[in-house]
Tab-separated table of C-alpha atoms in Angstrom:
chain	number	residue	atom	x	y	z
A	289	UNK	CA	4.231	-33.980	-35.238
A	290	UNK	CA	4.131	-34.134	-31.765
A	291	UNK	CA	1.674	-32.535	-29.576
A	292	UNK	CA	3.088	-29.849	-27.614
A	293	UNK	CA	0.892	-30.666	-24.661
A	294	UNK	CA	0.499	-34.278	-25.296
A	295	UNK	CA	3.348	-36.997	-24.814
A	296	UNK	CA	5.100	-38.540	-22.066
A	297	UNK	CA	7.958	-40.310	-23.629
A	298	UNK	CA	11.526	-39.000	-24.741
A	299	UNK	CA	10.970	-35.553	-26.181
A	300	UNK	CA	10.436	-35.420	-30.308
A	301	UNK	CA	10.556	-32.422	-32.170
A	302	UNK	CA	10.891	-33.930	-36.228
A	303	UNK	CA	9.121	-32.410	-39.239
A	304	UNK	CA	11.283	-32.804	-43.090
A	305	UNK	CA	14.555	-35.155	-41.686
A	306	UNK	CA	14.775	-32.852	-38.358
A	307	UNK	CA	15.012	-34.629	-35.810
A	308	UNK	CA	15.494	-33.885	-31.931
A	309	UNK	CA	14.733	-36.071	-29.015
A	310	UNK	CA	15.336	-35.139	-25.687
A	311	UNK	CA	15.025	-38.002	-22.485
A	312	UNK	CA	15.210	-37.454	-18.802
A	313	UNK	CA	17.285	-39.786	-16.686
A	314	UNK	CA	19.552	-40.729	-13.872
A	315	UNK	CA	17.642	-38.701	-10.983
A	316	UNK	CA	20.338	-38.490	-8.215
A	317	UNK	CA	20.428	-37.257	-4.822
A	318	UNK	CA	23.038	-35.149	-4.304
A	319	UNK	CA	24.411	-33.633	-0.847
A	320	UNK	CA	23.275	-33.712	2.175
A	321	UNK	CA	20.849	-31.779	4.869
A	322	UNK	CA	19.433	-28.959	3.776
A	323	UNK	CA	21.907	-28.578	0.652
A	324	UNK	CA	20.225	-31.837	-0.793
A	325	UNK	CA	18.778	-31.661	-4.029
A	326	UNK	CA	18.028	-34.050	-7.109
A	327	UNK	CA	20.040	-33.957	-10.346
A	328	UNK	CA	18.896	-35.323	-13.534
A	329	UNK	CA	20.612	-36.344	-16.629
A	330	UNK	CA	19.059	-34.393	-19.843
A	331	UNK	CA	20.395	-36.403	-23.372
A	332	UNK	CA	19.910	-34.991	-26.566
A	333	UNK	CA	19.730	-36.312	-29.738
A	334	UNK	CA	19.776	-34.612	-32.658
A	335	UNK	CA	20.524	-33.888	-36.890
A	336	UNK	CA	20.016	-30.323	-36.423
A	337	UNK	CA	22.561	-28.058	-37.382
A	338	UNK	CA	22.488	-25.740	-34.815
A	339	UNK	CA	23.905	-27.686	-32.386
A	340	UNK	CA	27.582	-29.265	-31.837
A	341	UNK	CA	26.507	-32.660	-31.541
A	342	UNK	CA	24.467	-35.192	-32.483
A	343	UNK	CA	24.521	-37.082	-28.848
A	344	UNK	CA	24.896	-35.506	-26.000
A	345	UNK	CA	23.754	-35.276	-22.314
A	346	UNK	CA	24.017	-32.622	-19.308
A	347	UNK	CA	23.331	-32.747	-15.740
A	348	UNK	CA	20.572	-30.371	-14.368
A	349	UNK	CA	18.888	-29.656	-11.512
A	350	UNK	CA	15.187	-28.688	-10.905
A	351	UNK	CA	16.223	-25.132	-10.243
A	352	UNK	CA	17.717	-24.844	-13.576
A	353	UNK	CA	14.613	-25.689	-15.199
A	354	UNK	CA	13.180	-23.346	-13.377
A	355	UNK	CA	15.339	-20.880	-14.693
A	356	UNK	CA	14.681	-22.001	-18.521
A	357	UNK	CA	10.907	-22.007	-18.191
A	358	UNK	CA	11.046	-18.034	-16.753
A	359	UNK	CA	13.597	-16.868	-19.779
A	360	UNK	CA	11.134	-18.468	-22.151
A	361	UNK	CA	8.241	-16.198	-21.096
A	362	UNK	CA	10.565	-13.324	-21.524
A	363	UNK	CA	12.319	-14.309	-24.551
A	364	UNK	CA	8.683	-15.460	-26.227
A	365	UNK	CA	5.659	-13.411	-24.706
A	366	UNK	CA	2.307	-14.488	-25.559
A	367	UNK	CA	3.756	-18.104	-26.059
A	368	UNK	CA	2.327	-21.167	-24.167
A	369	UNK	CA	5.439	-22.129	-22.093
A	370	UNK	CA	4.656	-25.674	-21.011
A	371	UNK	CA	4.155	-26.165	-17.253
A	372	UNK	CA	6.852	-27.375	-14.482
A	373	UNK	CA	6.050	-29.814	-11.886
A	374	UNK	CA	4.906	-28.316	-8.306
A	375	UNK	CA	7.897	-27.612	-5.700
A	376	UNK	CA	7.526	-30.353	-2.604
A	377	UNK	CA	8.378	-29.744	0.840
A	378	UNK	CA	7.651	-33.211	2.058
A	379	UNK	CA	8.758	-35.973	0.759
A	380	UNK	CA	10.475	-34.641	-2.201
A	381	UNK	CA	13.384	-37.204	-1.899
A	382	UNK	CA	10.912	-40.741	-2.323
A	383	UNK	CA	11.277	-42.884	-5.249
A	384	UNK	CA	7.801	-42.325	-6.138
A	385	UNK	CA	7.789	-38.431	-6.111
A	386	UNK	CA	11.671	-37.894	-7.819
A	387	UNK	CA	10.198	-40.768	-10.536
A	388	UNK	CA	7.200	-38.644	-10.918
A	389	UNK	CA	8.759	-35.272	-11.226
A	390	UNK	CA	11.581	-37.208	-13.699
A	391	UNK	CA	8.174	-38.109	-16.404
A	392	UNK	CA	7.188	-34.417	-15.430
A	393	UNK	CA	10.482	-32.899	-16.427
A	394	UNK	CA	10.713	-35.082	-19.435
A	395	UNK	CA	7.084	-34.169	-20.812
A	396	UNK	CA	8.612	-30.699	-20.259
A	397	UNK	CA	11.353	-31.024	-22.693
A	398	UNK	CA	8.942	-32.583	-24.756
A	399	UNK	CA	6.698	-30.074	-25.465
A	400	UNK	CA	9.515	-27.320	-26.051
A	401	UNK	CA	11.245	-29.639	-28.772
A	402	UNK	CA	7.786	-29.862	-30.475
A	403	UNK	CA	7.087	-25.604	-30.353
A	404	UNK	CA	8.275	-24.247	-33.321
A	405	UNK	CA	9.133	-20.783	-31.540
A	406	UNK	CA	10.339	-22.473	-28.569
A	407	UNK	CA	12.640	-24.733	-29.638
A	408	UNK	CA	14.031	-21.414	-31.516
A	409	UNK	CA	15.124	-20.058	-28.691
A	410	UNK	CA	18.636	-19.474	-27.768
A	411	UNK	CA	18.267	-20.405	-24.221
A	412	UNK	CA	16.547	-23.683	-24.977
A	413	UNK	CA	19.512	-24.666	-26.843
A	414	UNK	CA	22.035	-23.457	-23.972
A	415	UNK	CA	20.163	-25.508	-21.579
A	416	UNK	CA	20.833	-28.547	-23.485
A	417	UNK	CA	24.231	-28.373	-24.228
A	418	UNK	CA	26.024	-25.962	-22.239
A	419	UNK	CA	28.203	-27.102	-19.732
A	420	UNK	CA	27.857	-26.132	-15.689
A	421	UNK	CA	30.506	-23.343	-16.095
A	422	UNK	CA	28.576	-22.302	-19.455
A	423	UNK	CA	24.889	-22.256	-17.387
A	424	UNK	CA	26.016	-20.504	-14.482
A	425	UNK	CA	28.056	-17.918	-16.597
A	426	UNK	CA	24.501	-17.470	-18.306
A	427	UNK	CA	22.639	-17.125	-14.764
A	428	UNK	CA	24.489	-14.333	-13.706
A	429	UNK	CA	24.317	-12.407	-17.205
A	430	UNK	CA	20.405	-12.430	-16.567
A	431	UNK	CA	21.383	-11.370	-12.789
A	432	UNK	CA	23.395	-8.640	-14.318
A	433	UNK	CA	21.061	-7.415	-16.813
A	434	UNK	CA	18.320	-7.364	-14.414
A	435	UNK	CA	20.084	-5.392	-11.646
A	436	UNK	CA	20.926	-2.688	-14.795
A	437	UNK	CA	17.573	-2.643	-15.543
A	438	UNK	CA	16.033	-2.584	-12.130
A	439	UNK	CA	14.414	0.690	-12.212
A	440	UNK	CA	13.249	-0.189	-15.357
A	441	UNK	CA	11.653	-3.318	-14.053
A	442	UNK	CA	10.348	-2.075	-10.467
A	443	UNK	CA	8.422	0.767	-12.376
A	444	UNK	CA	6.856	-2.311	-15.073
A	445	UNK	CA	6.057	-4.066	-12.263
A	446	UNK	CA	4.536	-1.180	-10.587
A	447	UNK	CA	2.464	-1.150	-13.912
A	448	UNK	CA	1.542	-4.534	-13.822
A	449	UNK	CA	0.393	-4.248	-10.161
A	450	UNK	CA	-1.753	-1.092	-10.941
A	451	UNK	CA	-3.138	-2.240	-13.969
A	452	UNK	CA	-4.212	-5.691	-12.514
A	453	UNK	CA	-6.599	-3.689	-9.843
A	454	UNK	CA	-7.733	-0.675	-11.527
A	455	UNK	CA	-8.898	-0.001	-14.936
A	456	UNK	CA	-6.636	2.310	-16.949
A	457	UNK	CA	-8.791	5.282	-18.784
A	458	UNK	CA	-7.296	5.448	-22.162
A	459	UNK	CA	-7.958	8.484	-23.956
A	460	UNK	CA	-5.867	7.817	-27.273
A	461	UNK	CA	-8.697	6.193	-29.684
A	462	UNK	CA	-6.164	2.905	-30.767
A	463	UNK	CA	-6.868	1.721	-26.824
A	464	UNK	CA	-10.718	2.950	-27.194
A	465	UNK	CA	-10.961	0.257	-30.087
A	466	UNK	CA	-12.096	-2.773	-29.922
A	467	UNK	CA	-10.585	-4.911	-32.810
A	468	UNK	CA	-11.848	-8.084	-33.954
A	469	UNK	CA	-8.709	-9.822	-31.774
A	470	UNK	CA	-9.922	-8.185	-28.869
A	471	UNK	CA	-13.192	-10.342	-28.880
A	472	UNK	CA	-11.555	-13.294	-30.022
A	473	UNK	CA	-9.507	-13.158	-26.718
A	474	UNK	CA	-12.150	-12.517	-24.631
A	475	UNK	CA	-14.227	-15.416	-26.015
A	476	UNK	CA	-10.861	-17.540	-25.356
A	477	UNK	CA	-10.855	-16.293	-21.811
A	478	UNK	CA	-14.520	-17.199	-21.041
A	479	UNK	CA	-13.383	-20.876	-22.698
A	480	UNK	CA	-10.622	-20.941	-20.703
A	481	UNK	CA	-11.802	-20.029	-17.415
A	482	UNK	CA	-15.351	-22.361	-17.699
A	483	UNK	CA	-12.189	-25.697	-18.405
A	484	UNK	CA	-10.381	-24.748	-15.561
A	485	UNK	CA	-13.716	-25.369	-13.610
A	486	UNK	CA	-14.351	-28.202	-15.309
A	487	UNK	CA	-11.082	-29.811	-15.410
A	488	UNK	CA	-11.137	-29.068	-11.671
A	489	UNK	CA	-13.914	-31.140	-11.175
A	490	UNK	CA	-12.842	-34.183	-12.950
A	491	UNK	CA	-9.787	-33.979	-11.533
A	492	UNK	CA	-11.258	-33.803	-8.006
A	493	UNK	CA	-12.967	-37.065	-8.745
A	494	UNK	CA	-10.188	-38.637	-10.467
A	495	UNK	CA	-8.150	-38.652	-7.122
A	496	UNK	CA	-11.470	-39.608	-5.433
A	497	UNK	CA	-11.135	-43.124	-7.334
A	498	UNK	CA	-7.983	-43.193	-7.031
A	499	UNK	CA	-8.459	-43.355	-3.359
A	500	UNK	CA	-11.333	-45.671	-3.032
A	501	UNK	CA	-9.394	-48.078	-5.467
A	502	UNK	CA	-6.308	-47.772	-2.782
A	503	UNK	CA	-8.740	-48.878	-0.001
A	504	UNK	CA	-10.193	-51.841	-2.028
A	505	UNK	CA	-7.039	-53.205	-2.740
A	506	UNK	CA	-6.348	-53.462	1.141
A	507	UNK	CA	-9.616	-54.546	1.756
A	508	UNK	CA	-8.763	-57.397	-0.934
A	509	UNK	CA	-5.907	-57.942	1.401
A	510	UNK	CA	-8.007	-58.472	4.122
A	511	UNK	CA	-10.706	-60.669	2.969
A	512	UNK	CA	-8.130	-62.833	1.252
A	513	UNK	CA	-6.505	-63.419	4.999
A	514	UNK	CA	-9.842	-64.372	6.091
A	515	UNK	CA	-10.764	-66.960	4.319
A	516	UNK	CA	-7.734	-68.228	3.960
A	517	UNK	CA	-7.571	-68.641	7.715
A	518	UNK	CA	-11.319	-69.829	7.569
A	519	UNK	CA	-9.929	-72.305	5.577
A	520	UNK	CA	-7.710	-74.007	7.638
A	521	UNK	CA	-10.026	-74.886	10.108
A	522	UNK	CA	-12.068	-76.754	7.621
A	523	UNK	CA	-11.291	-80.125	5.847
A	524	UNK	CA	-11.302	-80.652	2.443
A	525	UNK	CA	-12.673	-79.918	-0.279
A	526	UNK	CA	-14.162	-76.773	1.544
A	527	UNK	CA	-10.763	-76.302	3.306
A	528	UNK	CA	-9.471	-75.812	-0.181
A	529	UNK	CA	-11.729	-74.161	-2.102
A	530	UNK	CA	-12.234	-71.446	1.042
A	531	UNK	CA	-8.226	-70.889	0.793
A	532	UNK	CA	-8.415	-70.741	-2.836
A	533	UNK	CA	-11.069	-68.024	-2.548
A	534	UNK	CA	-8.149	-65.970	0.131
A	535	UNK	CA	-5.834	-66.633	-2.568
A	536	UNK	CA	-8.311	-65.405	-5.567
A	537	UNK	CA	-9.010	-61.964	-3.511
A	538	UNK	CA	-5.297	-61.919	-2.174
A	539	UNK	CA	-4.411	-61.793	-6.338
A	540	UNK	CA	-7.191	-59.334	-7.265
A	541	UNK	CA	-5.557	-57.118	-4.124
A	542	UNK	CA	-2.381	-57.182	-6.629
A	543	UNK	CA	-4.325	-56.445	-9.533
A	544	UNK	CA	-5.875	-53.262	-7.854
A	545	UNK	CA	-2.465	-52.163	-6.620
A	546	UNK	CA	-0.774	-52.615	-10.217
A	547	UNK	CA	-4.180	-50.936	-11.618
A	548	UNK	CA	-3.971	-47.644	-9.645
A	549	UNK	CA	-0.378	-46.870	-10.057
A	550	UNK	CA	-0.934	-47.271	-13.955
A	551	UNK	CA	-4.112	-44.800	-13.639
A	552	UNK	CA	-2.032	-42.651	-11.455
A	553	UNK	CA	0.809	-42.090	-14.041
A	554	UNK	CA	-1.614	-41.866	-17.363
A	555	UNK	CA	-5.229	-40.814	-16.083
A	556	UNK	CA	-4.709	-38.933	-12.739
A	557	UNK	CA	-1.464	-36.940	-13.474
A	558	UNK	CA	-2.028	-36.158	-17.222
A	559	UNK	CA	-5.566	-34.241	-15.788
A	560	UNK	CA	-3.549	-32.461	-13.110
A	561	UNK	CA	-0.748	-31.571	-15.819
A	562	UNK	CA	-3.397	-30.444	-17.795
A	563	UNK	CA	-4.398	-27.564	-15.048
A	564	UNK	CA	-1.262	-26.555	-15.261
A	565	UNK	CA	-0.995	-26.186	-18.674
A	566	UNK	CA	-4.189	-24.059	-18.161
A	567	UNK	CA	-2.051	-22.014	-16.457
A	568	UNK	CA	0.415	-21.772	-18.914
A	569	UNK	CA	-2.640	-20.323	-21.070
A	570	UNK	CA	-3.451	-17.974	-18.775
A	571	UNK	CA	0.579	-16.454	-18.737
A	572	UNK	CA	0.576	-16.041	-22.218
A	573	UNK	CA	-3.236	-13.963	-22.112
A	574	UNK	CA	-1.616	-12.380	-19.419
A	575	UNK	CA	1.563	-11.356	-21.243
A	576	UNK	CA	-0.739	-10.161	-24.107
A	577	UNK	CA	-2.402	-8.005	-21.777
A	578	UNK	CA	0.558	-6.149	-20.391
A	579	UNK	CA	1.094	-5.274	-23.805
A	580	UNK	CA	-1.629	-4.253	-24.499
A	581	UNK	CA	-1.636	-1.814	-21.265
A	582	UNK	CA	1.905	-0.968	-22.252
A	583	UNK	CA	0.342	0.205	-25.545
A	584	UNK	CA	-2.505	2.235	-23.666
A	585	UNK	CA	0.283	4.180	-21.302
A	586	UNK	CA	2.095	5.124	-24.605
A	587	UNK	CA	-0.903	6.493	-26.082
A	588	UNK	CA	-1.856	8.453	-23.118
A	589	UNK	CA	1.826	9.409	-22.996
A	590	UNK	CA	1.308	10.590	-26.259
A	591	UNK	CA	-1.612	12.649	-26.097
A	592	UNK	CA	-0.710	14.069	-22.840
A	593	UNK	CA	2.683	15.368	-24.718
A	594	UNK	CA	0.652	16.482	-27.801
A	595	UNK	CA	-1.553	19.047	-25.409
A	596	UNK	CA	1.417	20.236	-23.835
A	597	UNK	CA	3.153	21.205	-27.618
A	598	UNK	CA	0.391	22.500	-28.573
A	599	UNK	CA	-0.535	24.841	-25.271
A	600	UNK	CA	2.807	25.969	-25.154
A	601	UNK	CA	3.329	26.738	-29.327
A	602	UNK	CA	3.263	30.271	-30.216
A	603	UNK	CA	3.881	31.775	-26.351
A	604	UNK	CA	6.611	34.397	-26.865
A	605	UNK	CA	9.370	33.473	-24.182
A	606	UNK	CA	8.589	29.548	-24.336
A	607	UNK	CA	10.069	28.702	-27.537
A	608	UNK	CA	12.520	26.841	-26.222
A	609	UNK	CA	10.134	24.492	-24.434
A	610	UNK	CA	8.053	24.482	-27.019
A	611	UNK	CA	10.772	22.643	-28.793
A	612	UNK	CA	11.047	20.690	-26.309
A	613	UNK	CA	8.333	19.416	-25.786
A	614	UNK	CA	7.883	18.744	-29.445
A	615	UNK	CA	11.403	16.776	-29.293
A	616	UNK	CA	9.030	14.867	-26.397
A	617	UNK	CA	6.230	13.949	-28.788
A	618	UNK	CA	8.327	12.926	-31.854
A	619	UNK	CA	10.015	10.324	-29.126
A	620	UNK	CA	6.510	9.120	-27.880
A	621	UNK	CA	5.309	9.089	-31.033
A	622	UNK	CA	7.793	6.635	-31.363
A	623	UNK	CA	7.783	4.655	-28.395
A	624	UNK	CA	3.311	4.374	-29.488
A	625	UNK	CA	4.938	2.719	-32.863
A	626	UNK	CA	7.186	0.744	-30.833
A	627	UNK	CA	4.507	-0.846	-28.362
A	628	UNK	CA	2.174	-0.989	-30.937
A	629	UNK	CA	4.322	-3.546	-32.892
A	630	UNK	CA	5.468	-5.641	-29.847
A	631	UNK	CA	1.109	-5.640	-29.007
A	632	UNK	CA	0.384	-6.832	-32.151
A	633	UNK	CA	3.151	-9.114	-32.501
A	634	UNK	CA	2.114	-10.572	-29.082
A	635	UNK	CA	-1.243	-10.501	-29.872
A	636	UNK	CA	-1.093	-12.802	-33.430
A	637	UNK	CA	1.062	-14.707	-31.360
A	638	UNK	CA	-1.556	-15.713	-28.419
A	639	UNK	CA	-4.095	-16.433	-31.185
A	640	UNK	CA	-2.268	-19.282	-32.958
A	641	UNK	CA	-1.338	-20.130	-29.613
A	642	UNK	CA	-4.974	-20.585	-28.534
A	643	UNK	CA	-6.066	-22.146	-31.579
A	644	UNK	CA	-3.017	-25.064	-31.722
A	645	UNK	CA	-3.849	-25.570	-28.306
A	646	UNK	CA	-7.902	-25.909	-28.920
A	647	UNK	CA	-6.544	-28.253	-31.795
A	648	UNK	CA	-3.953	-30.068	-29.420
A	649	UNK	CA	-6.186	-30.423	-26.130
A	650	UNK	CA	-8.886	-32.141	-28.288
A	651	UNK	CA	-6.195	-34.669	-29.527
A	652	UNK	CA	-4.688	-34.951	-25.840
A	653	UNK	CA	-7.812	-35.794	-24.441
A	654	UNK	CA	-9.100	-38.324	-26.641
A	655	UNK	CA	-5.810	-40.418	-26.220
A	656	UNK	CA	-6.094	-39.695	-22.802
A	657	UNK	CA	-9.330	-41.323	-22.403
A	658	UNK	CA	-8.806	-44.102	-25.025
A	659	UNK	CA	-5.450	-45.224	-22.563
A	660	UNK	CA	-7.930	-45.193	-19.579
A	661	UNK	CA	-10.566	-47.331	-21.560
A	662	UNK	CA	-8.214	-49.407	-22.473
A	663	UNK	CA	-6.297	-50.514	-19.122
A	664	UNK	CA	-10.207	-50.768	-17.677
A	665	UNK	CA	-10.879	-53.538	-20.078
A	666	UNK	CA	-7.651	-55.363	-19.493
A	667	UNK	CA	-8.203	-55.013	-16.051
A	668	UNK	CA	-11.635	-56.183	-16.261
A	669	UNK	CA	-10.538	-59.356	-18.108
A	670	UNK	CA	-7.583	-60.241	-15.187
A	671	UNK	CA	-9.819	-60.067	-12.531
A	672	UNK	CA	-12.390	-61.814	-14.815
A	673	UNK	CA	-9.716	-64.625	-15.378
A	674	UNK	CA	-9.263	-64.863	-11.563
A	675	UNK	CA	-12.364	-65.614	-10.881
A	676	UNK	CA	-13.141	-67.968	-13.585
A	677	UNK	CA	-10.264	-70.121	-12.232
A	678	UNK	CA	-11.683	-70.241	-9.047
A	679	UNK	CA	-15.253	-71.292	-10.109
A	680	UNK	CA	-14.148	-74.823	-10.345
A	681	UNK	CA	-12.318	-75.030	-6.901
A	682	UNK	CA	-16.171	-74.142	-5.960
A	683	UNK	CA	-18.509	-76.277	-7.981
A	684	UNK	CA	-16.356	-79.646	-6.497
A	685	UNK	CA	-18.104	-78.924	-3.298
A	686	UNK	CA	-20.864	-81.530	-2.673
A	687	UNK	CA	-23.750	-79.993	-1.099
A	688	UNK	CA	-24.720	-83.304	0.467
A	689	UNK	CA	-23.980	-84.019	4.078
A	690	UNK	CA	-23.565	-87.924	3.525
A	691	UNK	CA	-20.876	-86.938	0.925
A	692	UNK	CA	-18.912	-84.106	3.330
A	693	UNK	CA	-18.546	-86.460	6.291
A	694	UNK	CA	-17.665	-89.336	4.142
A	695	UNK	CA	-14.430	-87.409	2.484
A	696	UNK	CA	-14.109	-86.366	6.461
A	697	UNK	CA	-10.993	-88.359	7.838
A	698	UNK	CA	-12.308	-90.597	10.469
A	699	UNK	CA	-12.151	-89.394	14.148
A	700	UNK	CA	-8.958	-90.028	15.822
A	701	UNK	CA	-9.272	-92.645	18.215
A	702	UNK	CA	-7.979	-91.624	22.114
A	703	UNK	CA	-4.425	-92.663	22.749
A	704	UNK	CA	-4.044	-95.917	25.102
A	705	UNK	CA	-3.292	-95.459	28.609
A	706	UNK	CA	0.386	-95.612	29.594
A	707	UNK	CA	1.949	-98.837	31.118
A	708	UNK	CA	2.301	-99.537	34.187
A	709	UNK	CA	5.895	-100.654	35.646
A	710	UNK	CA	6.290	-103.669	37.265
A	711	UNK	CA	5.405	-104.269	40.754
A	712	UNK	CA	2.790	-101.240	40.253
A	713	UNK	CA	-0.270	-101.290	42.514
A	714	UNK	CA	-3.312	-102.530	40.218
A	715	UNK	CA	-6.020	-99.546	41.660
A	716	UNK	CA	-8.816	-101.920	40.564
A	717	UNK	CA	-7.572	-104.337	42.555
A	718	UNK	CA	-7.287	-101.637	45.637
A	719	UNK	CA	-10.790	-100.719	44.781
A	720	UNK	CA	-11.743	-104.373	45.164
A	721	UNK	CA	-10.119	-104.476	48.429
A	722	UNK	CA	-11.449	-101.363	50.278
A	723	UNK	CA	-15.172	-102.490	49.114
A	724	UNK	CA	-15.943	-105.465	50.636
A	725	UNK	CA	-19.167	-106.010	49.018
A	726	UNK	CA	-17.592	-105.983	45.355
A	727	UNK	CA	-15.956	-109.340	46.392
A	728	UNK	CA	-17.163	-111.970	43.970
A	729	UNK	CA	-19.543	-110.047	41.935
């Protein structure tokens, strides 16, 4: 199968006959101004029953990815949602950055068609086959549903915010508990955060090369141009060999150039990608935290409901919120069950999660440095070739003086004086004139 992080061609997703590929094409620029944007072609292919077709393609726009990456995280908490491609301000129209983003989007679809939850998931499969009319009706039902829920969803995220700078004290003994998961994740977390770092590092470095490769290939350039204009002020054979040598560095200048865009696209992006997809870790720990938080607040709920039963059982004139408030617990009691299930359900989740992508990341990164090994020995062995072929150009020079003037053409002799017309003055003959004492010498 597939890696889910791995992989930068069409998107495969096959295990037993099923089969589902998914390539990226076609970017196109579409309006004008400010209203520009890039549209890409998405084509499926596919034996799975689930969908209409076997063949089929759709046009989408960055935005709508966008769109299917944050319904993932929703639909599938605690799942590793692969990462998007950065937003550009600048220069998000070249043919370098729109083919860039294209491999990105690609390797995006890729990943989802190899997640066995993922690919599940009923908006995955409306993003590749619903029409424009069908993805914008879906849009606004989110919209909708959101705006219903707002309340709802500014109080979670009033939640999330408190819970992310404070510590919560539990008092219900399920959040005092440390389970055995509990440790897991936090060892995962301390793994997690000490590869960031790394990552970060190599990553720094990576573009480091990158750059100094980008300035040897122009200074290639250069040198080339010098000697080849050294060389035409020479005469052979160190006229030629000196221009062979400018054309030697001029072709290892093209080598370098070809060199660092194919490090670019599988050394230097695949380590960027992969701090992204360290953040994509770090949303699913994050989502199993929130329910894990959510589960805390229910169990304080809870308890908090439970001492108000029981202080108000068995007062005469408070029987009626004494029932009440026992209607209050059996209802907490039951949202504890419910966010206890959803927390543990998250929470098995995020652990196969971490361990397919321990698994996964090892794979990832030995390909990823076998590729790079491998284009550095071809690479080694053009430029190797280049200069072998110029090695004989060099040898042919004689290091004997004798032998370099002797190939030398001989010096060009000065060009006659002009004629004189007829009838001209002879000026020796004036000269003879004026000096008397010249006369028959």
């Amino acid at each position: 199968m597939d890696s889910q992080y791995g992989g930068g061609g069409g998107g495969q997703g096959q295990s037993a006959g099923r089969m589902l590929t998914i390539t990226v094409s076609d970017p196109k620029k579409e309006n004008e101004g400010i209203n520009a944007y890039i549209s890409y072609k998405v084509n499926t292919q596919t034996n799975l029953p689930e969908y209409s077709y076997g063949q089929f393609s759709v046009i989408r726009r960055y935005s709508d990815f966008v769109w299917l990456s944050e319904q993932l995280n929703k639909d599938v908490p605690g799942s590793i949602v692969p990462p998007l491609p950065e937003k550009a301000v600048v220069g998000r129209f070249s043919a370098e950055f729109v083919e860039s983003r294209r491999r990105m989007l690609e390797k995006f679809l890729t990943r989802l068609s190899a997640h066995e939850e993922l690919r599940e998931s009923k908006y995955f499969k409306l993003f590749l086959q619903a029409d424009d009319a069908g993805l914008v009706a879906a849009k606004a039902e989110q919209k909708a549903d959101k705006e219903k829920k707002g309340g709802l969803a500014s109080i979670s995220s009033w939640f999330d915010d408190t819970m992310n700078s404070i510590s919560i004290s539990m008092n219900a003994s399920e959040a005092k508990e440390r389970s055995p998961a509990d440790e897991k994740i936090e060892e995962v977390v301390a793994y997690i955060n000490n590869l960031e770092v790394q990552m970060g590092n190599v990553a720094k470095h990576t573009s480091g090369l990158m750059k100094r490769n980008r300035e040897l290939a122009n200074g290639l350039f250069e040198f080339g141009l010098a000697f080849t204009l050294l060389g035409q002020m020479e005469t052979d054979p160190l006229s030629t060999a000196l221009t062979k040598l400018g054309h030697t560095a001029d072709q290892l200048s093209l080598l370098v150039t070809e060199q660092v865009s194919k490090e670019t696209a599988h050394f230097e992006e695949p380590m960027y990608d992969y701090i992204r997809v360290l953040g994509a870790v770090k949303a699913a720990l994050a989502a199993r935290a929130r329910h894990k938080h959510a589960l805390a607040l229910a169990c304080v709920d809870l308890e908090n409901k439970k001492n108000l039963a029981a202080k108000l059982a068995g007062q005469p004139g408070k029987e009626e919120r004494a029932a009440l408030a026992e209607h209050a617990v059996e209802k907490a009691q039951g949202d504890v069950a419910t966010a206890r299930d959803a927390f543990e359900q998250v929470s098995a989740r995020v652990i196969r999660e971490m361990e397919r992508f321990k698994r996964e990341k090892a794979n990832d990164m030995r390909r990823i440095v076998l590729d790079y090994t491998s284009m550095q020995i071809e690479h080694t062995k053009r430029v190797e070739h280049q200069w072998q072929a110029l090695l004989p150009e060099l040898e042919a020079i004689s290091d004997s003086p004798d032998d370099y003037y002797a190939r030398a053409p001989p010096p060009i002799p000065p060009p006659p004086p002009p004629p004189q017309p007829l009838g001209a003055a002879n000026p020796e003959e004036d000269n003879l004139a004026d000096n008397p004492d010249l006369v028959g010498v």
